[in-house]
């Protein structure tokens, strides 16, 4: 069987990545906290520039605060749907763009758009609600230390960032200061957070250390369900759009490549024809996975994108190990798949003669059929 070339694996520690992420997240939250006070430093200058009363300029500030508050539920939904990395990077772009718009605006309308709307929505994404779970996920040891550091971002922003911004504005003028800060946030902060917070990097070093044992266990019949990022790292490698490589453990003869930030994500309902019957779920991934010749997929896509939106394959199988892009409570929605994994685990532990006694799984079957009908009905709706 033709196989993909396996990358050299270096199970090095990810400690520097942990602390880099903590430093970047804390700095971003501190800048966001301090940035809320920036308008107060130049209130009189902005009032003169835009020919506004105190009440008028205060109303613009109120709009920004309102956008922060109204944006919170939307931010939570976006994090659940896309990831904290995407939302935080997008928020930094909004914040930076808003500051630049304010610096170039010549009317009150530009101020409302730049500071009231764009800056407000950007600040809504840069909160502990978004950043704290990301930092906590990277730290198993010293988690309390890490969380205490990121909790200090708000007072740090007020005590350190505000004076620094005051010096910047004093040296450059408020318009150039806003422009430079916006450029720094959008051009440096957004790409940095987008690169650092990639979820696969968090588990890759530990997974590499366990790779030989996992491959041996899979060959001995260990049941595995690897979903999305886990599935990608059970292949040989994940190649990001910038060419950087995150090595995988090679359980599946596959490689994942990210086509770039302008490419569409594979998002939506998905139905796959598999040896376990039709499997239904929800996919949400940017990477495209390509199986080597001879690598068995989990199944054939009936609805959705699957591995790469090209060859109609979805997932991969090796013995009792299954890799898939199906999120959306894939086991509760697909009782036949869940039963197969449970039976494989029991037979590996107690011998091949084990059989599962029949159960009344009518509710599970109805749930599966309902999920399938819903997915197919959505696909038939006009765009």
Short mmCIF file of C-alpha atoms in Angstrom, two decimals, residues 150-347:
data_model
loop_
_atom_site.label_atom_id
_atom_site.label_comp_id
_atom_site.label_asym_id
_atom_site.label_seq_id
_atom_site.Cartn_x
_atom_site.Cartn_y
_atom_site.Cartn_z
CA UNK A 150 -4.57 36.83 33.40
CA UNK A 151 -6.94 38.10 36.10
CA UNK A 152 -4.46 40.91 36.71
CA UNK A 153 -4.92 42.18 33.13
CA UNK A 154 -7.64 44.68 34.03
CA UNK A 155 -5.75 46.50 36.82
CA UNK A 156 -2.57 46.27 34.73
CA UNK A 157 -4.39 47.95 31.87
CA UNK A 158 -5.52 50.80 34.09
CA UNK A 159 -2.23 51.27 35.95
CA UNK A 160 0.30 50.61 33.17
CA UNK A 161 -1.37 50.84 29.77
CA UNK A 162 -3.22 54.12 30.39
CA UNK A 163 -0.01 56.02 31.30
CA UNK A 164 1.75 54.45 28.31
CA UNK A 165 -1.08 55.56 26.03
CA UNK A 166 -0.93 59.04 27.56
CA UNK A 167 2.77 59.25 26.68
CA UNK A 168 2.05 58.03 23.15
CA UNK A 169 -0.66 60.63 22.62
CA UNK A 170 1.51 63.38 24.12
CA UNK A 171 4.36 62.49 21.78
CA UNK A 172 2.37 62.06 18.56
CA UNK A 173 -0.94 63.86 18.99
CA UNK A 174 -4.22 62.07 19.52
CA UNK A 175 -4.89 61.26 15.85
CA UNK A 176 -1.47 59.75 15.16
CA UNK A 177 -1.63 57.98 18.51
CA UNK A 178 -4.96 56.38 17.63
CA UNK A 179 -3.65 55.43 14.20
CA UNK A 180 -0.45 53.82 15.52
CA UNK A 181 -2.30 51.93 18.24
CA UNK A 182 -4.90 50.71 15.75
CA UNK A 183 -2.21 49.59 13.34
CA UNK A 184 -0.37 47.72 16.11
CA UNK A 185 -3.52 45.96 17.29
CA UNK A 186 -4.76 44.97 13.82
CA UNK A 187 -1.48 44.20 12.06
CA UNK A 188 0.41 42.56 14.93
CA UNK A 189 -2.04 41.47 17.60
CA UNK A 190 -4.62 39.78 15.37
CA UNK A 191 -2.19 37.56 13.39
CA UNK A 192 -0.26 36.72 16.56
CA UNK A 193 -3.31 35.51 18.47
CA UNK A 194 -4.58 33.64 15.40
CA UNK A 195 -1.32 31.70 15.09
CA UNK A 196 -0.67 31.06 18.78
CA UNK A 197 -4.12 29.84 19.75
CA UNK A 198 -4.30 26.96 17.28
CA UNK A 199 -5.90 24.15 19.25
CA UNK A 200 -3.83 21.37 17.69
CA UNK A 201 -0.63 22.82 19.14
CA UNK A 202 -1.95 22.32 22.65
CA UNK A 203 -2.25 18.55 22.42
CA UNK A 204 0.42 17.75 19.82
CA UNK A 205 3.49 17.40 22.12
CA UNK A 206 1.73 15.10 24.59
CA UNK A 207 0.16 13.13 21.76
CA UNK A 208 3.56 12.61 20.12
CA UNK A 209 4.96 11.21 23.35
CA UNK A 210 2.14 8.69 23.44
CA UNK A 211 2.17 8.03 19.69
CA UNK A 212 4.04 4.69 19.61
CA UNK A 213 1.90 3.25 22.41
CA UNK A 214 -1.30 4.48 20.75
CA UNK A 215 -0.38 2.98 17.38
CA UNK A 216 0.44 -0.32 19.04
CA UNK A 217 -2.84 -0.27 20.98
CA UNK A 218 -4.85 0.53 17.84
CA UNK A 219 -3.21 -2.37 16.01
CA UNK A 220 -4.20 -4.55 18.97
CA UNK A 221 -7.84 -3.53 18.56
CA UNK A 222 -8.22 -0.50 20.85
CA UNK A 223 -11.45 1.37 20.00
CA UNK A 224 -10.81 5.07 19.37
CA UNK A 225 -13.07 7.92 18.31
CA UNK A 226 -10.91 10.87 17.21
CA UNK A 227 -12.92 13.97 16.29
CA UNK A 228 -11.81 17.00 14.25
CA UNK A 229 -8.43 18.22 15.60
CA UNK A 230 -7.81 14.83 17.20
CA UNK A 231 -8.56 13.14 13.88
CA UNK A 232 -6.15 15.48 12.10
CA UNK A 233 -3.32 14.67 14.51
CA UNK A 234 -3.99 10.94 14.20
CA UNK A 235 -2.75 11.39 10.64
CA UNK A 236 0.86 12.06 9.69
CA UNK A 237 0.82 15.85 9.88
CA UNK A 238 -1.20 19.04 9.87
CA UNK A 239 0.19 21.61 7.43
CA UNK A 240 -0.99 25.14 8.18
CA UNK A 241 -1.59 27.70 5.45
CA UNK A 242 1.75 29.36 6.23
CA UNK A 243 3.64 26.09 5.69
CA UNK A 244 4.26 25.36 9.37
CA UNK A 245 3.83 21.69 10.25
CA UNK A 246 2.32 20.10 13.34
CA UNK A 247 3.39 16.43 13.27
CA UNK A 248 0.82 13.74 13.95
CA UNK A 249 1.19 10.17 15.18
CA UNK A 250 0.35 8.32 11.96
CA UNK A 251 -2.48 6.08 13.12
CA UNK A 252 -4.24 6.98 9.88
CA UNK A 253 -2.43 7.19 6.57
CA UNK A 254 -3.56 10.74 5.97
CA UNK A 255 -2.45 14.35 5.88
CA UNK A 256 -4.37 17.54 6.64
CA UNK A 257 -3.66 20.86 4.96
CA UNK A 258 -5.20 24.24 5.66
CA UNK A 259 -6.02 26.06 2.41
CA UNK A 260 -5.66 29.54 3.89
CA UNK A 261 -7.74 32.09 5.78
CA UNK A 262 -9.70 33.20 2.71
CA UNK A 263 -10.98 29.68 2.00
CA UNK A 264 -14.43 28.73 3.22
CA UNK A 265 -14.67 26.60 6.34
CA UNK A 266 -16.51 23.33 6.00
CA UNK A 267 -19.51 24.09 8.20
CA UNK A 268 -22.95 22.53 8.28
CA UNK A 269 -24.97 19.37 8.61
CA UNK A 270 -23.35 16.23 7.25
CA UNK A 271 -24.73 12.79 6.41
CA UNK A 272 -22.35 9.92 5.68
CA UNK A 273 -23.03 6.40 4.41
CA UNK A 274 -20.91 4.05 6.54
CA UNK A 275 -20.73 0.37 7.48
CA UNK A 276 -22.73 1.41 10.57
CA UNK A 277 -25.56 2.81 8.47
CA UNK A 278 -26.18 6.46 7.73
CA UNK A 279 -24.34 8.63 10.24
CA UNK A 280 -25.49 12.21 10.82
CA UNK A 281 -23.71 15.07 12.55
CA UNK A 282 -22.37 18.59 12.21
CA UNK A 283 -18.99 19.51 10.72
CA UNK A 284 -16.96 22.64 11.35
CA UNK A 285 -13.35 22.56 10.15
CA UNK A 286 -10.95 24.60 8.08
CA UNK A 287 -8.37 21.90 7.32
CA UNK A 288 -8.73 19.52 4.39
CA UNK A 289 -7.75 15.91 5.06
CA UNK A 290 -6.48 13.70 2.25
CA UNK A 291 -6.27 9.93 2.62
CA UNK A 292 -3.43 7.96 1.07
CA UNK A 293 -4.33 5.25 -1.45
CA UNK A 294 -5.50 2.23 0.50
CA UNK A 295 -6.54 4.14 3.61
CA UNK A 296 -10.15 3.23 4.36
CA UNK A 297 -12.50 6.17 5.00
CA UNK A 298 -15.25 6.08 7.58
CA UNK A 299 -17.74 6.46 4.76
CA UNK A 300 -19.01 8.32 1.72
CA UNK A 301 -20.55 11.78 2.01
CA UNK A 302 -24.21 12.02 1.07
CA UNK A 303 -24.66 15.56 2.36
CA UNK A 304 -21.94 17.99 3.42
CA UNK A 305 -18.22 18.44 2.75
CA UNK A 306 -16.43 15.61 4.55
CA UNK A 307 -12.66 15.27 4.55
CA UNK A 308 -11.85 17.83 1.90
CA UNK A 309 -15.00 18.81 -0.07
CA UNK A 310 -13.48 17.12 -3.12
CA UNK A 311 -13.50 13.32 -3.07
CA UNK A 312 -16.68 12.66 -1.01
CA UNK A 313 -14.76 10.75 1.65
CA UNK A 314 -15.36 11.36 5.35
CA UNK A 315 -13.17 10.28 8.20
CA UNK A 316 -10.86 7.29 8.34
CA UNK A 317 -10.84 3.79 9.86
CA UNK A 318 -8.07 1.52 11.05
CA UNK A 319 -9.17 -1.62 12.87
CA UNK A 320 -11.46 -0.26 15.63
CA UNK A 321 -10.12 3.30 15.45
CA UNK A 322 -12.35 5.89 13.81
CA UNK A 323 -11.43 9.44 12.86
CA UNK A 324 -14.16 11.86 11.83
CA UNK A 325 -15.13 15.49 11.39
CA UNK A 326 -18.62 14.86 12.76
CA UNK A 327 -19.31 17.00 15.80
CA UNK A 328 -22.87 17.48 16.94
CA UNK A 329 -23.12 14.71 19.55
CA UNK A 330 -22.14 12.07 17.02
CA UNK A 331 -22.62 9.11 19.39
CA UNK A 332 -26.09 9.99 20.80
CA UNK A 333 -27.32 10.80 17.30
CA UNK A 334 -25.98 7.53 15.89
CA UNK A 335 -26.67 4.62 18.26
CA UNK A 336 -25.37 2.00 15.80
CA UNK A 337 -21.95 3.68 15.80
CA UNK A 338 -21.98 3.96 19.60
CA UNK A 339 -22.93 0.28 19.95
CA UNK A 340 -20.13 -0.76 17.60
CA UNK A 341 -17.50 1.08 19.65
CA UNK A 342 -18.86 -0.30 22.94
CA UNK A 343 -18.91 -3.84 21.56
CA UNK A 344 -15.35 -3.50 20.25
CA UNK A 345 -14.19 -2.34 23.68
CA UNK A 346 -15.92 -5.24 25.43
CA UNK A 347 -14.52 -7.82 23.02
#
